[in-house]
Amino acid sequence: MGKIRGNAAGSIRIGRLLRGIFFVALAAGLAAGFAAVLCINGMGSDWMRGFFGRKETFAPSGQVFGNPLMGYAPCAWQEEVSEDVSLLYVDITWRELEPEEGVFDWESIERENQLERWRKEGKHLVLRFLCDLPGEERHMDIPDWLYEKIQEKGSWYDMEYGCGFSPDYGDETLLRCHEKAVEAMGEYLGRDGFVSYVELGSLGHWGEWHVNYHAGIKRLPSEPIREQYVKPWLDAFPHAKLLMRRPFTHAKRYGLGLYNDMTGAEDSTEEWLGWIADGGGYSQTGEKDALAPMPDFWKTSPAGGEFTSSIPMKEMLETNLEETLRLIERSHLTFLGPKTAEKTYPKGYEAVLSRMGYRIRISSAQLKRKGNQTMLILDWENEGAAPFYQDWPVMVYVESGDGGTAEQKEIQLALPDLVPGQKIRTETVLDSVELTGFWKNGWRIRRAETVGRWLEAGDGMEAGDGAGTGIGASSHAGAVICIGILDPMTGKPAVRLDMQAQQREGRTVLFSRPSVQNGRGFRTHSSQTD
C-alpha cells in the first residue's frame, strides 16, 4: 500500500505539474492572441507602448532664431546687437596689432572690440587680419617699422577703391614677420574656441586676395609664396575653421572653407559659385590652375562672407528678396558679416537668417527597455543649409524636480556628421531612469547623485506622496529628461534645437515628470504622439 500510495502521490504531482504547464502555456497563448487582436483592431497600442516604451515625435519649431556659430556677425565694436546674434566680426590691421616690432597692443584691441564683454556673454568671433584697408586719405595699414624693414617695397595708391599702401607680398622679410604676427595672434586668441572662424586676409585690398593691378599696383605673388600666408594659421588657430576668398588649391588641400564678400550681387556670386564648381585660372597672377573645384566643400567646412555694398539693402531684402535667398541657399552660407541685413526690412532680415547655418532637431525620442537597462533612442536631423562644424559635446540630463541632476551623460554623436538631409540615430543607456509599470508607460528616477539618496518619481505620484524617500513633492514634481549641446568655451548648454519642445536654460525637454494623466505615467513636450 505504501508503494501504491507513493506512486499515486507522485503521479498526482506530475499530473498537476503538467496541467500547470498546460494552463500557463494556454494563458500565454491567449494573451498573445488577445494582444494581436487588439493591435489588428487599432486597440491596445497604449498597453504595447507601456511594455516596449513610448516613441514621441517632434515637428520643426517653425520659428526664426539665431544660434551659436551661425547667422549674422556684425562688428564687435557695436554697443548693441540683436538677441539672435552670437557671432561678432573683428578685423585687425597689422598697424593696430604691432605698433612696435615684437610689441602687441592687445589692450587697445580688447577695448575697441569689447572682447571681455563678448566672452562673458558666450559669443564667438570671426577674425580677419589686414595689411591693406583702402580709406579716404593717404595712410598705411602696416606699421612704420615694417615699412622700413621691407625697404618701402610696395605700391602707394589713390584710385576708385580709395587710398592706401599695398606692400610687396613676395618680400621674404614681410613673410617672416607675418608668420610671427600670426603666431602672436594665435597665442592670445586661438586656444579656447573664442575665435571660431578666421577669414584668411593678409593679402590684397580688404584682405580679399586681389589688388587693382590696373592702377599700377604690384600683382600678388605665385602659389608657393601665397601658401606661406596660409600655413601659419593652421597651427595658430587649431580650434577655428579657416576660410579663403577663393577656392585656391591650398584651400582644397587643407580642407578650408570659403567666403564671399559680394553676397547679394548676382553676377559676382555666380562667378564665385563658378570658381567653386569648376576651379580655373587666377587673373591676379595669370596662373591657369590656381583655383580647384570644391563643389562639396560646405559639407565639411563653412561658407561665410558679407552683403555687398554695391547694391542698396532695399533691393536685396525687398525688391529682389527671392533672388537673394536663392543665392544664399546655393552658397550654403553659415554666417554673414560685418555687413549684415538691416532690421528696417524685417521680412528680408528673418528670411535670410532662416536660410543660413544649421537647423538641428530630434525628430523622435523613445525610452525603451533593453534587458535590465533603459535606453534613450533619438533620431537626429538637420534641415538647415549647412552642418554644425564643431564637434561640441551633446549631453542628456536627467533632472529631479528640486533642481538636482540625477544623471548627465554624453551622447555619442559627432555633430559635423549631421549634414543636411542626413539622419542619425543614437542610443544611450540611462542608468538613473527606470521604466515602470506593465500596464502603464511610466518612468522614475532611480537615484539622484546630487543629493546622495534614492529619489523616486513613479507612476501616479501625488503631492506629498514621497513616502519612504524622504523627498517632498517638489523634489519629483518637475523631473525631466532633456538634451543640451555644450559650448566648450563656457561649459554651458548653448544650442537651441529646432523643434516644438520646451526650452529650459539652454536645454531641450524631451520627457517631463510622471503624471496620472491618461494613466500613462509621464508627460512629454512633443508635437505628435505615435
XYZ file of C-alpha atoms in Angstrom:
530
model
C 0.000 0.000 0.000
C 2.780 2.317 0.855
C 4.330 1.786 -2.530
C 0.973 2.216 -4.264
C 0.206 5.400 -2.311
C 3.695 6.696 -3.016
C 3.386 6.040 -6.718
C -0.086 7.525 -6.799
C 1.058 10.648 -4.986
C 3.943 11.035 -7.412
C 1.615 10.613 -10.368
C -0.715 13.237 -8.944
C 2.162 15.680 -8.526
C 3.356 15.036 -12.058
C -0.184 15.466 -13.355
C -0.585 18.756 -11.531
C 2.726 19.939 -12.873
C 1.745 19.055 -16.424
C -1.640 20.745 -16.036
C 0.115 23.819 -14.634
C 2.449 23.979 -17.583
C -0.518 23.492 -19.912
C -2.534 26.308 -18.367
C 0.451 28.667 -18.230
C 1.085 27.991 -21.921
C -2.613 28.389 -22.661
C -2.723 31.721 -20.779
C 0.353 32.986 -22.588
C -1.123 31.992 -25.930
C -4.432 33.671 -25.149
C -2.640 36.815 -24.017
C -0.576 36.933 -27.193
C -3.670 36.317 -29.296
C -5.598 38.974 -27.383
C -2.807 41.485 -27.894
C -2.682 40.641 -31.600
C -6.455 41.115 -31.916
C -6.223 44.457 -30.129
C -3.436 45.608 -32.438
C -5.291 44.450 -35.543
C -8.341 46.410 -34.450
C -6.280 49.509 -33.656
C -6.615 48.934 -29.903
C -4.149 48.190 -27.197
C -1.413 50.487 -28.502
C -1.004 52.112 -25.095
C -0.646 48.673 -23.496
C 2.046 47.716 -26.013
C 3.824 51.033 -25.574
C 3.754 50.523 -21.845
C 5.786 47.375 -22.306
C 8.112 48.355 -25.129
C 8.487 52.082 -24.407
C 6.948 55.176 -25.913
C 8.075 56.999 -29.021
C 7.460 60.715 -29.279
C 7.812 62.698 -32.495
C 8.744 66.366 -32.680
C 7.863 68.709 -35.533
C 10.089 71.662 -36.541
C 9.504 74.775 -34.457
C 8.590 76.962 -37.438
C 10.396 79.857 -35.732
C 13.309 82.025 -36.846
C 16.125 82.376 -34.314
C 19.872 82.684 -34.100
C 22.214 80.067 -32.724
C 25.904 79.747 -31.857
C 28.449 79.845 -34.688
C 25.912 80.871 -37.333
C 23.815 83.799 -38.511
C 24.712 87.466 -38.607
C 28.160 88.659 -37.479
C 28.119 92.442 -37.004
C 31.180 94.423 -35.984
C 32.380 93.711 -32.466
C 32.634 97.395 -31.604
C 28.865 97.903 -31.791
C 27.350 98.696 -28.406
C 24.043 96.947 -29.097
C 23.408 93.755 -31.039
C 20.242 91.746 -31.639
C 19.326 88.789 -29.448
C 19.775 86.481 -32.430
C 23.457 87.454 -32.771
C 26.056 85.062 -31.391
C 28.951 85.925 -33.733
C 30.910 89.191 -33.868
C 33.287 90.276 -36.598
C 36.753 91.579 -35.712
C 39.297 92.841 -38.203
C 42.768 93.825 -37.049
C 45.248 95.762 -39.140
C 48.892 94.971 -38.706
C 49.457 98.584 -37.706
C 46.994 98.182 -34.811
C 48.383 94.823 -33.760
C 52.126 95.525 -33.660
C 52.915 99.249 -33.404
C 56.475 98.335 -32.406
C 58.296 95.235 -33.546
C 57.529 92.432 -31.099
C 55.139 94.607 -29.070
C 51.461 93.712 -29.490
C 48.805 96.188 -28.402
C 46.181 93.779 -27.073
C 44.868 96.327 -24.584
C 43.630 98.635 -27.355
C 42.277 95.746 -29.439
C 40.421 94.321 -26.415
C 38.915 97.699 -25.553
C 37.880 98.679 -29.088
C 36.278 95.303 -29.832
C 34.782 94.679 -26.352
C 36.345 91.226 -26.245
C 35.879 90.766 -22.496
C 32.166 91.541 -22.840
C 31.638 89.071 -25.665
C 33.482 86.333 -23.790
C 31.244 86.818 -20.764
C 28.157 86.707 -22.965
C 29.323 83.442 -24.554
C 29.625 84.866 -28.051
C 32.274 83.927 -30.605
C 34.347 85.780 -33.187
C 35.034 85.919 -36.905
C 38.585 87.245 -37.334
C 40.293 88.826 -40.323
C 43.861 90.205 -40.396
C 44.521 93.111 -42.760
C 47.587 94.646 -44.373
C 45.693 96.957 -46.715
C 42.379 98.636 -45.907
C 41.556 101.302 -48.518
C 40.469 104.598 -46.959
C 39.687 108.188 -47.784
C 43.145 109.562 -47.006
C 46.741 108.539 -47.667
C 47.763 106.027 -44.991
C 49.420 102.665 -44.311
C 47.952 99.621 -42.563
C 51.308 98.031 -41.881
C 53.418 99.563 -39.065
C 56.159 102.087 -39.802
C 58.903 99.775 -38.536
C 57.815 97.098 -41.031
C 57.655 99.602 -43.879
C 61.268 100.463 -43.179
C 62.258 96.825 -42.716
C 60.950 95.830 -46.159
C 62.764 98.881 -47.560
C 59.481 100.544 -48.589
C 58.719 97.822 -51.166
C 55.149 98.128 -52.370
C 52.721 100.490 -54.062
C 51.089 103.668 -52.806
C 47.716 104.166 -54.499
C 44.890 106.678 -54.876
C 42.116 105.226 -57.032
C 38.429 104.309 -57.146
C 38.793 101.897 -54.168
C 40.323 104.655 -52.040
C 43.792 105.495 -50.782
C 46.395 103.287 -49.165
C 49.565 101.255 -49.471
C 49.871 97.750 -50.896
C 53.061 96.033 -49.698
C 55.128 93.686 -51.820
C 53.669 90.392 -50.595
C 56.516 88.397 -52.110
C 59.115 90.038 -49.890
C 60.848 87.454 -47.674
C 61.125 89.830 -44.711
C 57.395 90.525 -44.866
C 56.710 86.772 -44.896
C 58.890 86.122 -41.817
C 57.293 88.972 -39.874
C 53.814 87.872 -40.923
C 54.433 84.386 -39.504
C 55.453 85.876 -36.143
C 52.396 88.135 -36.089
C 50.051 85.201 -36.764
C 51.769 83.162 -34.057
C 51.198 86.005 -31.577
C 47.502 86.237 -32.501
C 47.154 82.504 -32.040
C 48.718 82.577 -28.585
C 46.358 85.325 -27.485
C 43.105 84.424 -29.268
C 43.389 80.928 -30.691
C 43.441 78.499 -27.769
C 39.887 78.324 -26.413
C 37.490 78.485 -29.374
C 36.637 82.157 -28.801
C 37.704 82.781 -32.401
C 35.561 80.278 -34.281
C 36.212 81.446 -37.839
C 39.267 83.018 -39.435
C 38.816 84.612 -42.841
C 42.335 84.449 -44.218
C 43.030 88.058 -45.061
C 46.612 89.364 -45.081
C 46.798 89.617 -48.887
C 45.233 92.310 -51.025
C 42.730 95.104 -50.537
C 40.446 94.340 -47.560
C 42.294 91.026 -47.205
C 40.380 89.665 -50.207
C 43.396 88.307 -52.102
C 43.162 90.706 -55.002
C 44.695 94.062 -55.917
C 43.785 96.564 -58.586
C 46.887 95.935 -60.688
C 45.314 98.000 -63.472
C 46.070 101.018 -61.248
C 49.775 100.158 -61.298
C 49.781 98.133 -58.055
C 52.237 95.234 -57.907
C 50.465 91.926 -58.550
C 50.104 89.225 -55.919
C 52.775 86.501 -55.735
C 52.536 82.966 -57.150
C 51.024 79.962 -55.397
C 54.124 78.710 -53.494
C 54.540 82.110 -51.852
C 50.817 82.557 -51.215
C 50.746 79.239 -49.383
C 53.211 80.680 -46.863
C 50.447 83.103 -45.897
C 48.169 80.129 -45.175
C 50.271 77.644 -43.200
C 50.911 79.736 -40.053
C 47.172 80.000 -39.395
C 46.722 76.228 -39.307
C 48.861 75.899 -36.182
C 47.929 79.236 -34.617
C 44.157 78.586 -34.588
C 43.639 74.812 -34.199
C 40.080 75.209 -32.889
C 38.895 77.614 -35.588
C 37.600 76.983 -39.078
C 39.650 78.805 -41.712
C 38.095 80.323 -44.836
C 39.549 81.731 -48.065
C 38.127 84.217 -50.555
C 38.600 81.818 -53.478
C 38.895 78.028 -53.821
C 42.664 78.008 -54.170
C 44.432 74.661 -54.468
C 45.697 75.044 -50.893
C 42.119 75.629 -49.728
C 41.249 72.210 -51.105
C 44.480 70.652 -49.802
C 43.860 71.762 -46.217
C 40.072 71.417 -46.278
C 39.344 75.119 -45.762
C 36.060 76.955 -46.055
C 35.278 79.844 -48.406
C 33.769 83.310 -48.082
C 32.002 85.658 -50.468
C 32.160 89.377 -49.733
C 29.768 90.076 -52.620
C 26.758 88.201 -51.220
C 23.564 89.597 -52.731
C 25.209 90.591 -56.014
C 24.025 88.091 -58.599
C 26.857 88.350 -61.151
C 29.658 88.292 -58.580
C 28.094 85.463 -56.592
C 27.527 83.412 -59.730
C 31.201 83.929 -60.591
C 32.180 82.790 -57.063
C 29.960 79.707 -57.371
C 31.525 79.032 -60.772
C 35.017 79.016 -59.240
C 33.793 76.541 -56.648
C 32.179 74.273 -59.218
C 34.886 74.296 -61.892
C 38.092 75.812 -60.489
C 40.200 77.533 -63.103
C 42.620 80.399 -63.581
C 43.580 83.263 -61.272
C 43.574 86.571 -63.107
C 45.670 88.255 -60.424
C 48.715 86.182 -61.317
C 47.839 84.595 -64.659
C 48.063 81.065 -63.231
C 45.795 78.677 -65.155
C 45.021 76.125 -62.435
C 45.332 78.164 -59.245
C 41.673 77.511 -58.360
C 40.450 73.978 -57.599
C 36.920 72.581 -57.930
C 35.409 72.271 -54.436
C 31.660 71.722 -55.016
C 31.129 69.784 -51.785
C 33.405 71.835 -49.532
C 30.436 73.042 -47.447
C 29.790 69.521 -46.160
C 32.938 69.715 -44.030
C 33.938 73.403 -43.994
C 31.888 76.596 -43.708
C 30.854 79.250 -46.181
C 30.742 82.838 -44.963
C 31.101 86.394 -46.205
C 29.105 89.599 -46.088
C 26.499 91.506 -48.053
C 27.831 93.609 -50.899
C 27.939 97.383 -50.536
C 27.327 97.852 -54.256
C 23.557 97.172 -54.087
C 21.020 99.004 -51.866
C 19.739 96.930 -48.949
C 16.143 97.592 -50.000
C 16.811 95.951 -53.328
C 18.403 92.846 -51.758
C 15.871 92.431 -48.942
C 12.648 93.575 -50.587
C 12.635 94.056 -54.365
C 14.851 91.055 -55.188
C 14.477 89.085 -51.957
C 13.729 85.776 -53.683
C 16.871 86.098 -55.801
C 18.919 86.933 -52.695
C 17.570 83.867 -50.899
C 18.263 81.663 -53.900
C 21.904 82.745 -53.994
C 22.295 82.251 -50.239
C 20.817 78.766 -50.379
C 23.081 77.764 -53.262
C 26.070 79.103 -51.324
C 25.230 77.075 -48.178
C 26.134 80.105 -46.078
C 26.673 79.739 -42.344
C 27.293 83.395 -41.455
C 27.257 86.927 -42.882
C 29.146 89.918 -41.579
C 30.188 92.553 -40.869
C 27.704 93.969 -43.393
C 24.516 92.216 -42.394
C 20.842 92.524 -43.276
C 19.176 95.605 -41.816
C 16.228 95.162 -39.477
C 14.499 98.001 -41.313
C 13.402 95.206 -43.636
C 12.126 92.625 -41.114
C 10.777 90.145 -43.641
C 14.079 90.025 -45.521
C 16.113 90.021 -42.306
C 14.320 86.951 -40.962
C 14.169 85.180 -44.316
C 17.940 85.451 -44.784
C 18.597 84.338 -41.192
C 16.362 81.295 -41.643
C 18.360 80.245 -44.740
C 21.751 80.254 -43.016
C 23.527 77.613 -40.987
C 22.177 74.502 -39.322
C 18.635 73.674 -38.164
C 19.098 70.619 -35.965
C 16.252 68.796 -34.298
C 15.363 65.488 -32.739
C 12.560 64.123 -34.863
C 11.717 61.295 -32.457
C 12.644 60.206 -28.935
C 11.982 56.890 -27.272
C 12.543 55.399 -23.835
C 12.884 51.677 -24.334
C 13.675 48.758 -22.093
C 16.640 46.676 -23.236
C 17.254 43.830 -20.831
C 17.554 45.447 -17.417
C 18.562 48.794 -18.909
C 16.661 51.865 -20.046
C 17.687 53.031 -23.497
C 17.125 56.552 -24.810
C 16.812 56.321 -28.594
C 16.968 59.581 -30.536
C 16.610 60.290 -34.248
C 18.534 63.403 -35.291
C 18.034 65.525 -38.407
C 19.480 68.725 -39.837
C 17.117 70.656 -42.082
C 19.327 73.706 -42.453
C 21.691 74.883 -45.171
C 24.910 73.648 -43.573
C 26.302 71.339 -40.884
C 27.327 72.323 -37.384
C 31.077 72.351 -37.985
C 32.378 72.000 -34.421
C 32.312 68.719 -32.510
C 30.687 70.109 -29.370
C 29.574 67.593 -26.701
C 25.917 66.529 -26.859
C 24.576 65.743 -23.382
C 21.479 64.108 -21.936
C 20.387 65.220 -18.466
C 18.032 63.552 -16.018
C 16.912 66.259 -13.620
C 14.938 65.972 -10.409
C 12.247 68.469 -9.555
C 14.307 70.090 -6.796
C 16.912 71.253 -9.294
C 19.296 68.373 -8.753
C 20.823 66.324 -11.551
C 20.402 62.594 -11.175
C 22.483 61.879 -14.260
C 24.292 63.550 -17.117
C 25.896 61.595 -19.906
C 27.430 62.392 -23.261
C 25.561 61.118 -26.300
C 27.791 59.549 -28.924
C 27.004 61.958 -31.746
C 29.538 63.841 -33.874
C 27.595 66.964 -34.842
C 29.657 67.654 -38.021
C 28.420 64.314 -39.379
C 24.863 65.644 -39.336
C 24.933 67.022 -42.879
C 21.615 68.421 -44.165
C 19.498 65.547 -45.418
C 21.375 63.074 -43.228
C 19.585 61.247 -40.384
C 21.476 59.744 -37.466
C 20.135 57.550 -34.683
C 21.781 57.489 -31.253
C 21.224 55.036 -28.415
C 22.219 55.973 -24.873
C 21.818 53.916 -21.693
C 20.294 55.921 -18.837
C 21.487 54.439 -15.546
C 19.238 56.614 -13.410
C 15.965 56.066 -15.287
C 13.775 53.029 -14.668
C 10.778 52.192 -16.836
C 7.892 51.289 -14.545
C 4.561 49.536 -14.928
C 3.421 46.742 -17.244
C 0.083 48.365 -17.940
C 1.311 51.942 -17.752
C 4.066 53.643 -19.635
C 5.925 55.309 -16.792
C 9.448 56.060 -15.670
C 11.107 57.009 -12.452
C 14.458 58.277 -11.303
C 16.373 55.561 -9.535
C 18.792 57.829 -7.724
C 19.867 61.427 -7.548
C 23.610 61.643 -7.135
C 23.465 65.317 -6.289
C 21.502 64.652 -3.071
C 23.135 61.307 -2.349
C 19.947 59.311 -1.786
C 17.281 57.442 -3.676
C 14.739 59.660 -5.342
C 11.549 58.294 -6.827
C 9.191 59.882 -9.292
C 6.965 56.931 -10.057
C 3.580 56.360 -11.694
C 0.718 58.344 -10.312
C 2.658 60.169 -7.599
C 0.576 62.864 -5.999
C 1.652 65.823 -3.880
C 3.194 64.599 -0.642
C 3.400 61.027 -1.953
C 7.102 60.697 -1.260
C 6.751 58.116 1.451
C 9.896 56.192 2.151
C 12.126 58.503 0.140
C 12.443 61.459 2.463
C 11.766 63.679 -0.557
C 8.803 66.030 -0.746
C 6.525 66.559 -3.739
C 8.571 69.488 -5.004
C 11.562 67.198 -5.471
C 9.943 64.934 -8.028
C 7.145 67.031 -9.476
C 9.350 68.604 -12.164
C 11.619 65.701 -13.055
C 12.650 65.875 -16.712
C 14.865 64.250 -19.316
C 16.413 66.874 -21.567
C 19.171 67.488 -24.112
C 21.903 70.111 -24.124
C 24.758 70.878 -26.531
C 27.706 72.290 -24.597
C 29.851 75.184 -25.729
C 33.351 74.092 -24.612
C 34.347 77.725 -24.105
C 31.681 78.331 -21.474
C 30.872 74.786 -20.378
C 27.164 75.591 -20.684
C 24.366 74.359 -22.979
C 24.102 76.849 -25.808
C 22.395 75.425 -28.905
C 18.659 75.680 -29.414
C 17.180 72.712 -31.249
C 14.657 73.494 -33.970
C 11.739 71.513 -32.575
C 8.421 72.069 -30.840
C 9.571 71.361 -27.313
C 10.070 73.248 -24.079
C 13.359 75.133 -23.767
C 14.838 75.193 -20.280
C 18.063 77.109 -19.561
C 19.651 76.136 -22.854
C 18.320 72.574 -22.728
C 15.507 70.983 -24.723
C 12.992 68.930 -22.732
C 12.043 65.524 -24.140
C 10.124 63.970 -21.235
C 8.814 65.512 -18.027
C 7.799 64.088 -14.597
C 5.374 61.193 -14.369
C 1.746 62.185 -14.116
C -1.549 60.345 -13.795
C -2.971 61.858 -16.962
C -4.490 59.110 -19.100
C -2.767 56.581 -16.868
C 0.401 56.827 -18.947
C 2.724 57.785 -16.167
C 4.563 60.712 -17.787
C 4.131 63.899 -19.751
C 6.039 64.862 -22.873
C 6.570 68.051 -24.859
C 6.083 66.757 -28.352
C 4.078 67.899 -31.286
C 2.700 64.477 -32.049
C 2.473 61.045 -30.483
C 2.940 57.824 -32.400
